[in-house]
Short mmCIF file of C-alpha atoms and ligand atoms in Angstrom, two decimals:
data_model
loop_
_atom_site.label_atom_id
_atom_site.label_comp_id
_atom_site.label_asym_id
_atom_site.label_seq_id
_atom_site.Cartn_x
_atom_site.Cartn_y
_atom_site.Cartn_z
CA UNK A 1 -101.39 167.09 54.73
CA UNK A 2 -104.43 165.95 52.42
CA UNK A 3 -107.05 168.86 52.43
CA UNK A 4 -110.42 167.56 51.13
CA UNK A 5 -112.43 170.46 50.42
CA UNK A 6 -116.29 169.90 49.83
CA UNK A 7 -118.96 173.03 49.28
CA UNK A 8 -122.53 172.68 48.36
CA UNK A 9 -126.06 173.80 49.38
CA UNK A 10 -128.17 172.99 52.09
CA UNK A 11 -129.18 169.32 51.85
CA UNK A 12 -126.99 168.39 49.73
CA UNK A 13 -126.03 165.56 51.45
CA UNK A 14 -122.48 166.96 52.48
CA UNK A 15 -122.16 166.19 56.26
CA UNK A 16 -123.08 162.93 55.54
CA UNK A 17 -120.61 162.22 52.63
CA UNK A 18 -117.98 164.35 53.98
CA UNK A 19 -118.10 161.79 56.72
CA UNK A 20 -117.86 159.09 55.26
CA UNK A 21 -115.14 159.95 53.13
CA UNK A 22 -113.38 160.85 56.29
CA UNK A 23 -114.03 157.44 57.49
CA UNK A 24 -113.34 155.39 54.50
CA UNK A 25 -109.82 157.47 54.30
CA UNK A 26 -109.12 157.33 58.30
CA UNK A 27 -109.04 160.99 58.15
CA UNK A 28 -110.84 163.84 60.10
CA UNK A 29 -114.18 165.45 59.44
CA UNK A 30 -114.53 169.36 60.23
CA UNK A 31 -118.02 170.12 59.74
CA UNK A 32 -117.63 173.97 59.29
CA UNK A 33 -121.30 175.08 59.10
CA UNK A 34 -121.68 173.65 63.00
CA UNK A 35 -119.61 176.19 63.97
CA UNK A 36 -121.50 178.80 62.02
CA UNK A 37 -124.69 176.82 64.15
CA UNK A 38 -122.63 177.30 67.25
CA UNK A 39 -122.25 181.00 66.70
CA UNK A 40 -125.83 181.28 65.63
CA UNK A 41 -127.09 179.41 69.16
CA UNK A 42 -124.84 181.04 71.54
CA UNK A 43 -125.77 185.11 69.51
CA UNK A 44 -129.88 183.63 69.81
CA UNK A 45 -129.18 182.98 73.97
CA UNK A 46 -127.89 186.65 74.36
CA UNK A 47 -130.43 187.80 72.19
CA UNK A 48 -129.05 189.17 69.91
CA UNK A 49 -129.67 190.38 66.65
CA UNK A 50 -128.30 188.60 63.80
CA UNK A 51 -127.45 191.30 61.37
CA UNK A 52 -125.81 193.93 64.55
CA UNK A 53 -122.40 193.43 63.45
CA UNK A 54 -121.05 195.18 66.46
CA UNK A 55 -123.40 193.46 69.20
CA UNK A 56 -121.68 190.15 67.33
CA UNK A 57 -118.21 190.99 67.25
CA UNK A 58 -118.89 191.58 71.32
CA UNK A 59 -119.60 187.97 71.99
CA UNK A 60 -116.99 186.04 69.81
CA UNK A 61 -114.32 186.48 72.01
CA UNK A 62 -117.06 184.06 74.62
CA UNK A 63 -117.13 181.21 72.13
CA UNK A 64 -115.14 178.92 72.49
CA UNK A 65 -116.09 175.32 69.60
CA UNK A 66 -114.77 172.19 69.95
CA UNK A 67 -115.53 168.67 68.97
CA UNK A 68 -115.32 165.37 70.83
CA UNK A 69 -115.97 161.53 69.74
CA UNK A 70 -115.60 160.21 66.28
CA UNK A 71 -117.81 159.42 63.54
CA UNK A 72 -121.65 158.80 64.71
CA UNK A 73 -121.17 159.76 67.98
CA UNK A 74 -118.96 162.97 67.36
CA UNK A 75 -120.66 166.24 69.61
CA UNK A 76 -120.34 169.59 68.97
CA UNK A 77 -119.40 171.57 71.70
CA UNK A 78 -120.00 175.09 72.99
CA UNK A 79 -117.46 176.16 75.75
CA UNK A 80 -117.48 172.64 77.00
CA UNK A 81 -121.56 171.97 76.53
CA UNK A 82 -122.61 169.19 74.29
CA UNK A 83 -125.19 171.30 71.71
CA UNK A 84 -125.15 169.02 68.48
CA UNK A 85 -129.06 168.44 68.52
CA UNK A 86 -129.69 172.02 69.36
CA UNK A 87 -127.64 173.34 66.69
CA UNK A 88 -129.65 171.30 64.20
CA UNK A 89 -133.01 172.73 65.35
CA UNK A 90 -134.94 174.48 62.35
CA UNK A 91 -134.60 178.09 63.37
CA UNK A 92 -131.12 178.15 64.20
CA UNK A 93 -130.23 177.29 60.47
CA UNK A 94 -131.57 180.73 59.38
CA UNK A 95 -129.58 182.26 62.08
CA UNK A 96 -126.28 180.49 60.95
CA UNK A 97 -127.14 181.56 57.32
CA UNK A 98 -127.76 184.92 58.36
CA UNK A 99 -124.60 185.21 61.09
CA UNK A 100 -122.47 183.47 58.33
CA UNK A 101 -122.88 187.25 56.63
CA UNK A 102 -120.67 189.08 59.34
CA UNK A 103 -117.07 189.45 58.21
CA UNK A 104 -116.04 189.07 61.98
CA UNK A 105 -118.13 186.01 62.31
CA UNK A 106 -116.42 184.35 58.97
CA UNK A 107 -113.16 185.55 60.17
CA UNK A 108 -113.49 184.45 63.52
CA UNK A 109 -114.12 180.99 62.31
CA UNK A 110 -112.15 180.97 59.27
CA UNK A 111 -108.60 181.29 61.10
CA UNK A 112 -109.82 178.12 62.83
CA UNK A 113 -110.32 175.92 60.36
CA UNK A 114 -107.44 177.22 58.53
CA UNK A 115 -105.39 175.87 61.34
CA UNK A 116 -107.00 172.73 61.87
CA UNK A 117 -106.52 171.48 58.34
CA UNK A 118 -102.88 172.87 58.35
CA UNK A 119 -102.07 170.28 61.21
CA UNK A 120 -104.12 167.33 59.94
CA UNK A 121 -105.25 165.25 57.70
CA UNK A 122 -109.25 166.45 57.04
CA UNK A 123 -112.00 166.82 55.17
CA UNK A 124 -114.31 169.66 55.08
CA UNK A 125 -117.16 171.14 54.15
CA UNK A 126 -119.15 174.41 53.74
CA UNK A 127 -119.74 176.91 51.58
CA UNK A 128 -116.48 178.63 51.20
CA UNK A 129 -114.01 176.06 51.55
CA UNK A 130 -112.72 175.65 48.22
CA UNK A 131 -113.47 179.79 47.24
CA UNK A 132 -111.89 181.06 50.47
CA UNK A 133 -111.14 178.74 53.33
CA UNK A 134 -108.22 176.37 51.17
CA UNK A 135 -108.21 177.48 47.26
CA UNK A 136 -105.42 175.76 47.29
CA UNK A 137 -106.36 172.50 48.36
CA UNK A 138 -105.60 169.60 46.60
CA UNK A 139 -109.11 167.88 46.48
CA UNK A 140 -112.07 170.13 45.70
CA UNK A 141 -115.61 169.18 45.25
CA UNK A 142 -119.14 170.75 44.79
CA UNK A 143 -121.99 168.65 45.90
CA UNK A 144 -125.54 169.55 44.98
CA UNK A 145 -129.14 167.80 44.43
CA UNK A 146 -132.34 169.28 42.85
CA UNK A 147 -133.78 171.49 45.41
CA UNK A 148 -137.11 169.08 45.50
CA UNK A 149 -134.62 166.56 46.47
CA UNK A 150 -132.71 168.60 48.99
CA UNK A 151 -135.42 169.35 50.77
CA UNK A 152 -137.28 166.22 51.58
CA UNK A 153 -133.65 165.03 53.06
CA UNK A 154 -133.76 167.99 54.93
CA UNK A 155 -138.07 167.49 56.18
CA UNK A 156 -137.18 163.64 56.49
CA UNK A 157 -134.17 164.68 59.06
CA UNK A 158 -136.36 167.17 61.17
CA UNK A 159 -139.38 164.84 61.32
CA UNK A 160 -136.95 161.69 62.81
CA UNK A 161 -135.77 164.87 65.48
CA UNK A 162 -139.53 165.10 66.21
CA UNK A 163 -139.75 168.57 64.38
CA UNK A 164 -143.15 169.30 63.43
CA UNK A 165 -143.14 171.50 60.10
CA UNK A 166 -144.63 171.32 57.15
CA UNK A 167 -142.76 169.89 53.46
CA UNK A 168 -143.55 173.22 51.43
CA UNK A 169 -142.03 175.54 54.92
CA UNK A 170 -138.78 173.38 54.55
CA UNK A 171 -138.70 173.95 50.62
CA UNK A 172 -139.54 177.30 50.70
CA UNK A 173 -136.71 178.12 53.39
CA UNK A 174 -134.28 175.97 51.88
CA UNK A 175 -134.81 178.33 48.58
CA UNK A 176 -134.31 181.38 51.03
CA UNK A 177 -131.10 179.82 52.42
CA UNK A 178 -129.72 179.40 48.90
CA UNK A 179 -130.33 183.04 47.77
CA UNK A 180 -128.84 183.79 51.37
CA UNK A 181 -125.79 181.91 51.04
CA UNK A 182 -124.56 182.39 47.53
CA UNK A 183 -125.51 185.89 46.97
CA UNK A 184 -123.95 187.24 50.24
CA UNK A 185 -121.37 189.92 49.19
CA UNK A 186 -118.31 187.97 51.64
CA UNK A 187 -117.12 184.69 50.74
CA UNK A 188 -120.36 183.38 49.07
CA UNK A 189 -120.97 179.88 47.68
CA UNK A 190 -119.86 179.74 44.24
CA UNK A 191 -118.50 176.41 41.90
CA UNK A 192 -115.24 177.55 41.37
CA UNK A 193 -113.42 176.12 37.75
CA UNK A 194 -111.36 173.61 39.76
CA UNK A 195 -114.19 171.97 41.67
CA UNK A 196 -115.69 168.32 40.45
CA UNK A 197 -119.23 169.10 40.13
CA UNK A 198 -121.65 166.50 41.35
CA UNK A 199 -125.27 165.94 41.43
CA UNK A 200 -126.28 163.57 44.30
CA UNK A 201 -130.31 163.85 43.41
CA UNK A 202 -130.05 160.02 42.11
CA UNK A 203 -127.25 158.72 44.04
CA UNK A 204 -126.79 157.34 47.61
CA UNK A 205 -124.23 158.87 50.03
CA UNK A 206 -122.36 155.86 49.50
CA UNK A 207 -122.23 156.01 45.53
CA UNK A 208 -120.78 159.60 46.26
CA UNK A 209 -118.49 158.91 48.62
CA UNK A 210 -116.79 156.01 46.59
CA UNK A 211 -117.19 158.54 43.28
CA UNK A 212 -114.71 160.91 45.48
CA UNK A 213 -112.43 158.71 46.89
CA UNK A 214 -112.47 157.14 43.24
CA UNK A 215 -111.49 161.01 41.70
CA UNK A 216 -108.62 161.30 44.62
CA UNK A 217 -106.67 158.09 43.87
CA UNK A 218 -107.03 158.72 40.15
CA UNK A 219 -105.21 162.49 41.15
CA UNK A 220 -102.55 160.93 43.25
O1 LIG B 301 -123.97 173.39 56.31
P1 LIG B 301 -124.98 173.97 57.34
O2 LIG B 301 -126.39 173.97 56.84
O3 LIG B 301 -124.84 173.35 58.67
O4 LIG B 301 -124.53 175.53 57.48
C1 LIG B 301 -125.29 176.46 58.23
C2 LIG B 301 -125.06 177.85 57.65
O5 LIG B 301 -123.70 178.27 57.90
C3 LIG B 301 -125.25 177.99 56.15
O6 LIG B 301 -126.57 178.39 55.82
C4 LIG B 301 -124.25 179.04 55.73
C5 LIG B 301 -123.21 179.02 56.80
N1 LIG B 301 -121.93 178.46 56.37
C6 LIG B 301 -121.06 179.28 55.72
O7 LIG B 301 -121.39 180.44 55.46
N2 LIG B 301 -119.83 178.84 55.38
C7 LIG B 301 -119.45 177.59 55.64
N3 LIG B 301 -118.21 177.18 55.30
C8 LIG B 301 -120.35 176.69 56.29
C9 LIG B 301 -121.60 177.15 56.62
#
């Protein structure tokens, strides 16, 4: 199986490199922070609270993710409903940061991406894939971009949804989501040794896509 693992943080351009790699190669794309978005939705319907481990644990066993499509039109589903615009809505990405704390959340989803990519070809991303999800996998990559840059991808994406928010709201949280994600005490993102490291703030998704598929035929 080739395992293409791919961490970075938020707006760093992975979902759309990760699938284009995955199209260039003819291989699947797991986007795992939707199903972190998933969990986040389906815990903000119930109301609950995002940091009540127990309340959370409750619910998991009611969530059922899948995917359907390919490429542009893929869709995320929860138990069988097409969410994949209202997982993308601006307050559900601090709920999937802070959800993506729980240990039974991150285990929950863990065991199913574990099995995915142990029964196909695929490339992922996250924040833990290369630390935790598949240290062992084959092709490893950290994507980042200055967090200026970051976040205008980020504003430019929620004004074409017809999000109204302000620039300096989606820098500022973007900085919050950072600290969230890589100082949480389980499975935080980190660079591990035997990542490629690389900095998309002057590059097109293209240029980085090709730079990846460039480093895995060079490794094979
Ligand atoms: O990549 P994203 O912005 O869609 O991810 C949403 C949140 O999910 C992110 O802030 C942290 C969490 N996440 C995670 O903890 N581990 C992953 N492998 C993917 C996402």
């Amino acid at each position: 199986m080739i395992n293409i693992a791919i961490d970075g943080p938020s707006g760093a351009g992975k979902s759309t490199v990760a699938k284009l790699v995955a199209k260039k190669l003819g291989i699947t794309y797991l986007d795992t922070g939707a199903m972190y978005r998933v969990c986040a939705l389906y815990a903000t319907r119930m109301g609950a609270d995002m940091d009540d481990e127990v309340q959370i644990k409750k619910l998991l066993p009611n969530i059922s993710i899948s995917f359907s499509g390919d490429g542009e039109s893929k869709k995320v589903l929860l138990n069988g409903e097409d969410v994949s615009s209202q997982i993308r809505e601006h307050h559900i990405s601090k709920a999937a940061s802070d959800i993506s704390k729980l240990h039974c959340v991150r285990d929950f989803l863990v065991s199913q991406q574990r099995a995915i990519a142990a029964t196909s070809d695929v490339v992922l991303d996250g924040r833990d894939i290369t630390s935790n999800v598949l240290p062992d996998a084959e092709y490893k990559f950290f994507l980042t971009a200055s967090v200026e840059v970051r976040a205008m991808r980020r504003y430019k994406e929620l004004l074409a949804r017809g999000e109204n928010i302000d620039f300096e709201k989606v820098k500022s949280d973007i900085k919050d989501r950072d600290k969230n994600d890589s100082e949480r005490e389980y499975a935080p993102l980190i660079l591990t040794p035997d990542s490629t490291l690389i900095d998309s703030s002057d590059m097109t998704a293209e240029q980085v896509a090709d730079t990846i598929i460039s480093q895995i035929n060079a490794k094979k």
